[in-house]
GROMACS .gro file of C-alpha atoms in nm:
model
  280
    1MET     CA    1   2.067   9.383   3.178
    2VAL     CA    2   1.872   9.712   2.981
    3LEU     CA    3   1.726   9.473   2.728
    4THR     CA    4   1.598   9.231   3.016
    5PHE     CA    5   1.433   9.539   3.219
    6ILE     CA    6   1.267   9.645   2.902
    7VAL     CA    7   1.108   9.290   2.826
    8VAL     CA    8   0.975   9.269   3.157
    9ILE     CA    9   0.814   9.613   3.124
   10LEU     CA   10   0.674   9.524   2.783
   11LEU     CA   11   0.516   9.209   2.935
   12ALA     CA   12   0.375   9.364   3.209
   13LEU     CA   13   0.208   9.613   2.964
   14GLY     CA   14   0.084   9.332   2.770
   15GLY     CA   15  -0.048   9.140   3.066
   16GLY     CA   16  -0.245   9.471   3.175
   17PHE     CA   17  -0.393   9.507   2.848
   18LEU     CA   18  -0.514   9.162   2.827
   19GLY     CA   19  -0.656   9.152   3.154
   20ALA     CA   20  -0.848   9.487   3.076
   21LYS     CA   21  -0.975   9.334   2.734
   22LEU     CA   22  -1.093   8.999   2.946
   23SER     CA   23  -1.268   9.262   3.181
   24GLY     CA   24  -1.479   9.389   2.915
   25GLY     CA   25  -1.272   9.689   2.774
   26GLY     CA   26  -1.229   9.775   2.430
   27GLY     CA   27  -1.372   9.496   2.139
   28GLY     CA   28  -1.289   9.343   1.797
   29GLY     CA   29  -1.013   9.119   1.715
   30ASP     CA   30  -0.782   9.210   1.993
   31ASP     CA   31  -1.078   9.112   2.245
   32ALA     CA   32  -1.152   8.794   2.092
   33SER     CA   33  -0.727   8.707   2.097
   34ALA     CA   34  -0.751   8.791   2.499
   35GLN     CA   35  -1.029   8.582   2.599
   36GLY     CA   36  -1.034   8.333   2.336
   37SER     CA   37  -1.238   8.310   2.013
   38TRP     CA   38  -1.490   8.058   2.158
   39LEU     CA   39  -1.578   8.230   2.452
   40GLN     CA   40  -1.569   8.549   2.214
   41GLU     CA   41  -1.834   8.373   2.005
   42ILE     CA   42  -2.068   8.342   2.325
   43LYS     CA   43  -2.003   8.689   2.406
   44ASP     CA   44  -2.120   8.793   2.080
   45ARG     CA   45  -2.401   8.595   2.087
   46GLY     CA   46  -2.491   8.740   2.451
   47VAL     CA   47  -2.622   8.395   2.599
   48LEU     CA   48  -2.407   8.124   2.741
   49ARG     CA   49  -2.602   7.799   2.688
   50VAL     CA   50  -2.586   7.500   2.920
   51GLY     CA   51  -2.705   7.166   2.880
   52VAL     CA   52  -2.841   7.017   3.233
   53ALA     CA   53  -2.932   6.662   3.289
   54ILE     CA   54  -3.072   6.625   3.640
   55SER     CA   55  -2.860   6.501   3.868
   56PRO     CA   56  -2.955   6.655   4.267
   57PRO     CA   57  -2.860   6.821   4.458
   58HIS     CA   58  -2.566   6.966   4.188
   59THR     CA   59  -2.828   6.983   3.891
   60VAL     CA   60  -3.172   7.052   3.981
   61GLU     CA   61  -3.512   7.192   3.806
   62LEU     CA   62  -3.652   7.508   3.974
   63GLU     CA   63  -4.008   7.584   3.988
   64ASP     CA   64  -3.985   7.824   3.718
   65GLY     CA   65  -3.881   7.510   3.473
   66THR     CA   66  -3.501   7.604   3.427
   67PHE     CA   67  -3.264   7.442   3.612
   68GLY     CA   68  -2.999   7.539   3.890
   69GLY     CA   69  -2.814   7.380   4.179
   70PRO     CA   70  -2.413   7.430   4.302
   71ASN     CA   71  -2.274   7.282   3.970
   72LEU     CA   72  -2.369   7.577   3.756
   73ILE     CA   73  -2.217   7.846   4.010
   74PRO     CA   74  -1.875   7.853   3.830
   75LEU     CA   75  -2.071   7.911   3.489
   76GLN     CA   76  -2.302   8.181   3.616
   77ASN     CA   77  -1.985   8.407   3.719
   78LEU     CA   78  -1.821   8.340   3.403
   79ALA     CA   79  -2.154   8.445   3.227
   80ASP     CA   80  -2.148   8.772   3.457
   81ALA     CA   81  -1.800   8.819   3.359
   82LEU     CA   82  -1.857   8.813   3.016
   83ASN     CA   83  -2.149   9.009   3.070
   84VAL     CA   84  -2.392   8.750   2.918
   85LYS     CA   85  -2.690   8.573   3.029
   86LEU     CA   86  -2.663   8.231   3.129
   87GLU     CA   87  -2.954   7.988   2.993
   88THR     CA   88  -3.003   7.639   3.061
   89VAL     CA   89  -3.131   7.358   2.826
   90PRO     CA   90  -3.286   7.044   2.934
   91ALA     CA   91  -3.122   6.721   2.841
   92GLU     CA   92  -3.074   6.377   2.957
   93TRP     CA   93  -2.778   6.144   3.032
   94LYS     CA   94  -2.824   5.930   2.746
   95ASN     CA   95  -2.817   6.229   2.522
   96ILE     CA   96  -2.621   6.527   2.661
   97VAL     CA   97  -2.275   6.461   2.498
   98ALA     CA   98  -2.457   6.451   2.135
   99GLY     CA   99  -2.663   6.769   2.248
  100LEU     CA  100  -2.291   6.929   2.301
  101GLN     CA  101  -2.157   6.799   1.959
  102ALA     CA  102  -2.481   6.908   1.781
  103GLY     CA  103  -2.454   7.287   1.921
  104ARG     CA  104  -2.767   7.301   2.133
  105TYR     CA  105  -2.566   7.411   2.395
  106ASP     CA  106  -2.196   7.537   2.476
  107PHE     CA  107  -2.124   7.341   2.786
  108ALA     CA  108  -2.266   7.022   2.913
  109ALA     CA  109  -2.305   7.072   3.296
  110ASN     CA  110  -2.189   6.822   3.589
  111LEU     CA  111  -2.048   6.559   3.346
  112ASP     CA  112  -1.815   6.311   3.450
  113ARG     CA  113  -1.467   6.255   3.259
  114THR     CA  114  -1.428   5.954   3.095
  115LEU     CA  115  -1.227   5.840   2.805
  116GLU     CA  116  -1.545   5.726   2.580
  117ARG     CA  117  -1.672   6.090   2.593
  118ALA     CA  118  -1.315   6.237   2.554
  119THR     CA  119  -1.301   6.113   2.217
  120ALA     CA  120  -1.572   6.324   2.102
  121VAL     CA  121  -1.559   6.676   2.379
  122GLN     CA  122  -1.331   6.849   2.575
  123PHE     CA  123  -1.346   6.865   2.930
  124THR     CA  124  -1.247   7.154   3.157
  125ASN     CA  125  -1.057   7.089   3.490
  126PRO     CA  126  -1.317   6.876   3.750
  127VAL     CA  127  -1.566   7.060   3.953
  128TRP     CA  128  -1.622   6.805   4.232
  129ASP     CA  129  -1.551   6.407   4.266
  130TYR     CA  130  -1.789   6.141   4.434
  131PRO     CA  131  -1.802   5.752   4.423
  132ALA     CA  132  -2.094   5.579   4.254
  133ALA     CA  133  -2.329   5.421   4.544
  134MET     CA  134  -2.626   5.189   4.546
  135ALA     CA  135  -2.951   5.275   4.741
  136VAL     CA  136  -3.218   5.039   4.869
  137MET     CA  137  -3.532   5.044   5.059
  138ALA     CA  138  -3.447   5.047   5.435
  139ASP     CA  139  -3.649   4.713   5.524
  140ALA     CA  140  -3.438   4.538   5.245
  141PRO     CA  141  -3.263   4.216   5.336
  142TYR     CA  142  -2.927   4.376   5.168
  143THR     CA  143  -2.647   4.553   5.343
  144THR     CA  144  -2.365   4.509   5.046
  145VAL     CA  145  -2.369   4.540   4.674
  146ASP     CA  146  -2.262   4.179   4.695
  147ASP     CA  147  -2.612   4.097   4.872
  148VAL     CA  148  -2.818   4.291   4.595
  149VAL     CA  149  -2.605   4.127   4.283
  150THR     CA  150  -2.634   3.791   4.408
  151SER     CA  151  -2.991   3.794   4.486
  152GLY     CA  152  -3.072   3.812   4.114
  153ASN     CA  153  -3.343   4.087   4.156
  154PRO     CA  154  -3.326   4.376   3.904
  155ILE     CA  155  -3.117   4.691   3.960
  156SER     CA  156  -3.204   4.984   3.795
  157ILE     CA  157  -2.928   5.180   3.618
  158VAL     CA  158  -2.962   5.511   3.453
  159THR     CA  159  -2.872   5.501   3.075
  160GLY     CA  160  -2.604   5.711   2.961
  161SER     CA  161  -2.480   5.762   3.342
  162ALA     CA  162  -2.146   5.717   3.412
  163ALA     CA  163  -2.177   5.640   3.784
  164SER     CA  164  -2.449   5.371   3.704
  165GLY     CA  165  -2.270   5.228   3.443
  166GLY     CA  166  -1.974   5.128   3.685
  167PHE     CA  167  -2.206   4.849   3.839
  168PRO     CA  168  -2.256   4.662   3.486
  169ARG     CA  169  -1.883   4.679   3.400
  170LYS     CA  170  -1.802   4.530   3.778
  171PHE     CA  171  -2.089   4.302   3.801
  172PRO     CA  172  -2.182   4.178   3.467
  173GLU     CA  173  -2.386   3.885   3.590
  174ALA     CA  174  -2.632   4.128   3.746
  175ASN     CA  175  -2.979   4.186   3.669
  176TYR     CA  176  -3.016   4.511   3.521
  177GLN     CA  177  -3.306   4.748   3.439
  178GLU     CA  178  -3.264   5.080   3.233
  179SER     CA  179  -3.432   5.388   3.327
  180ASP     CA  180  -3.402   5.708   3.112
  181ALA     CA  181  -3.310   5.965   3.436
  182TYR     CA  182  -3.248   5.937   3.799
  183THR     CA  183  -3.593   6.062   3.908
  184SER     CA  184  -3.766   5.759   3.709
  185SER     CA  185  -3.504   5.524   3.850
  186LEU     CA  186  -3.611   5.632   4.204
  187GLN     CA  187  -3.990   5.563   4.129
  188THR     CA  188  -3.897   5.195   3.993
  189LEU     CA  189  -3.734   5.150   4.346
  190LEU     CA  190  -4.039   5.290   4.531
  191ALA     CA  191  -4.279   5.117   4.323
  192GLY     CA  192  -4.102   4.795   4.403
  193ARG     CA  193  -4.021   4.705   4.031
  194VAL     CA  194  -3.641   4.722   4.154
  195VAL     CA  195  -3.469   4.626   4.444
  196ALA     CA  196  -3.202   4.889   4.423
  197ILE     CA  197  -3.109   5.208   4.228
  198THR     CA  198  -2.733   5.316   4.144
  199GLY     CA  199  -2.583   5.641   4.065
  200ASP     CA  200  -2.354   5.895   4.204
  201LEU     CA  201  -2.354   5.915   4.579
  202PRO     CA  202  -2.509   6.291   4.597
  203THR     CA  203  -2.820   6.186   4.381
  204LEU     CA  204  -2.867   5.919   4.590
  205VAL     CA  205  -2.826   6.092   4.905
  206SER     CA  206  -3.083   6.372   4.778
  207PHE     CA  207  -3.334   6.099   4.739
  208ALA     CA  208  -3.277   5.928   5.079
  209GLN     CA  209  -3.300   6.255   5.220
  210GLU     CA  210  -3.655   6.317   5.070
  211ASN     CA  211  -3.739   5.935   5.137
  212SER     CA  212  -3.681   5.836   5.485
  213ASP     CA  213  -3.744   5.458   5.352
  214VAL     CA  214  -3.454   5.475   5.138
  215LYS     CA  215  -3.113   5.391   5.225
  216ILE     CA  216  -2.741   5.403   5.086
  217ILE     CA  217  -2.523   5.116   5.025
  218LEU     CA  218  -2.122   5.215   4.959
  219PRO     CA  219  -1.946   4.981   4.766
  220ASP     CA  220  -1.611   4.858   4.913
  221PRO     CA  221  -1.404   4.889   4.716
  222ASP     CA  222  -1.513   5.142   4.427
  223VAL     CA  223  -1.718   5.036   4.191
  224TYR     CA  224  -1.654   5.377   4.002
  225ARG     CA  225  -1.509   5.728   4.125
  226GLY     CA  226  -1.654   6.012   3.911
  227PHE     CA  227  -1.468   6.363   3.859
  228ALA     CA  228  -1.731   6.571   3.737
  229ALA     CA  229  -1.648   6.882   3.510
  230TYR     CA  230  -1.795   7.043   3.211
  231GLY     CA  231  -1.804   6.895   2.889
  232VAL     CA  232  -1.742   7.157   2.593
  233PRO     CA  233  -1.708   7.146   2.219
  234ALA     CA  234  -1.391   6.940   2.085
  235THR     CA  235  -1.337   7.298   1.873
  236ALA     CA  236  -1.294   7.487   2.185
  237ASP     CA  237  -0.956   7.694   2.199
  238ALA     CA  238  -0.724   7.651   2.478
  239ARG     CA  239  -0.726   8.019   2.583
  240SER     CA  240  -1.123   7.953   2.670
  241VAL     CA  241  -1.110   7.637   2.824
  242GLU     CA  242  -0.854   7.779   3.024
  243THR     CA  243  -1.066   8.085   3.168
  244VAL     CA  244  -1.324   7.854   3.217
  245ASN     CA  245  -1.090   7.640   3.427
  246ILE     CA  246  -1.028   7.964   3.621
  247ALA     CA  247  -1.380   8.041   3.686
  248ILE     CA  248  -1.404   7.694   3.847
  249GLU     CA  249  -1.075   7.736   4.039
  250ARG     CA  250  -1.208   8.061   4.190
  251ALA     CA  251  -1.587   7.945   4.304
  252ILE     CA  252  -1.382   7.628   4.492
  253ASN     CA  253  -1.102   7.847   4.643
  254ASP     CA  254  -1.353   8.115   4.723
  255GLY     CA  255  -1.558   7.855   4.907
  256LEU     CA  256  -1.874   7.898   4.701
  257MET     CA  257  -1.896   7.576   4.646
  258ASP     CA  258  -1.889   7.442   4.980
  259GLU     CA  259  -2.149   7.750   5.090
  260ALA     CA  260  -2.393   7.583   4.832
  261TYR     CA  261  -2.360   7.239   4.901
  262ALA     CA  262  -2.386   7.300   5.319
  263LYS     CA  263  -2.728   7.497   5.199
  264VAL     CA  264  -2.839   7.203   5.021
  265GLY     CA  265  -2.753   6.969   5.291
  266TYR     CA  266  -2.502   6.766   5.065
  267VAL     CA  267  -2.384   6.479   5.282
  268THR     CA  268  -2.015   6.306   5.215
  269GLU     CA  269  -1.974   5.981   5.210
  270ASP     CA  270  -1.788   5.966   5.539
  271GLN     CA  271  -2.086   6.143   5.711
  272LEU     CA  272  -2.354   5.896   5.594
  273GLY     CA  273  -2.358   5.681   5.917
  274GLU     CA  274  -2.382   5.986   6.128
  275ALA     CA  275  -2.688   6.109   5.902
  276GLY     CA  276  -2.864   5.806   5.930
  277LEU     CA  277  -2.872   5.742   5.560
  278LEU     CA  278  -2.633   5.409   5.565
  279LYS     CA  279  -2.772   5.080   5.513
  280GLN     CA  280  -2.695   4.880   5.810
   0.00000   0.00000   0.00000
């Protein structure tokens, strides 16, 4: 009984010590052990680097040329806790994983957890989930994905996008045209070079909100459902990754993500009809 009591006391004291270290107290080897060696490297550098590919409203380019959006909130909170600066690094979906592997940044933002990517990098817990969708012009004669596919007309897919990639896997017979980014994909639709574009629902909703002539088609059943997390290096230690997961958990459970989504006019799949964004 006495021995058990002593063990409990020692564990409590140890937990308090680790908590103090993670909050910024102390230094040296003990500090690295408390918060994880990978996060300690970031702390020593003084900069937390995030690779960002555009996917509005979650990741967007700001007026000053840097990147922001709701997806970066947990990482900004983590940077604040580590007392370092958050720095965004431009990337494209076709090379965002390669940039992470090459050490250009510490995190790949808004990255879907796919089996192919998991062979190259690690993933944190998901920050959000979404369905893949399709967008067409409001006056187009299509109301379903099958309508678009069987028309034989070109459909835009974004190279490296997991959401876009769901369509060729499901409908390999369709006529696809590749784009390097979601914004250039939208331009091909507006210019009439394709009859539909594909991608994650929030990005396409953002386009439809900015362009009243663009409407959304939801696949039924799902073509793809993504669980977007942060990609981290394959060598990141488990203690560091768990700390990042806690930052994600707190941002979600404290309502910070919902507040940010509301500010950017985020519309969920069951709200599309009411918002007038659904192709009918």
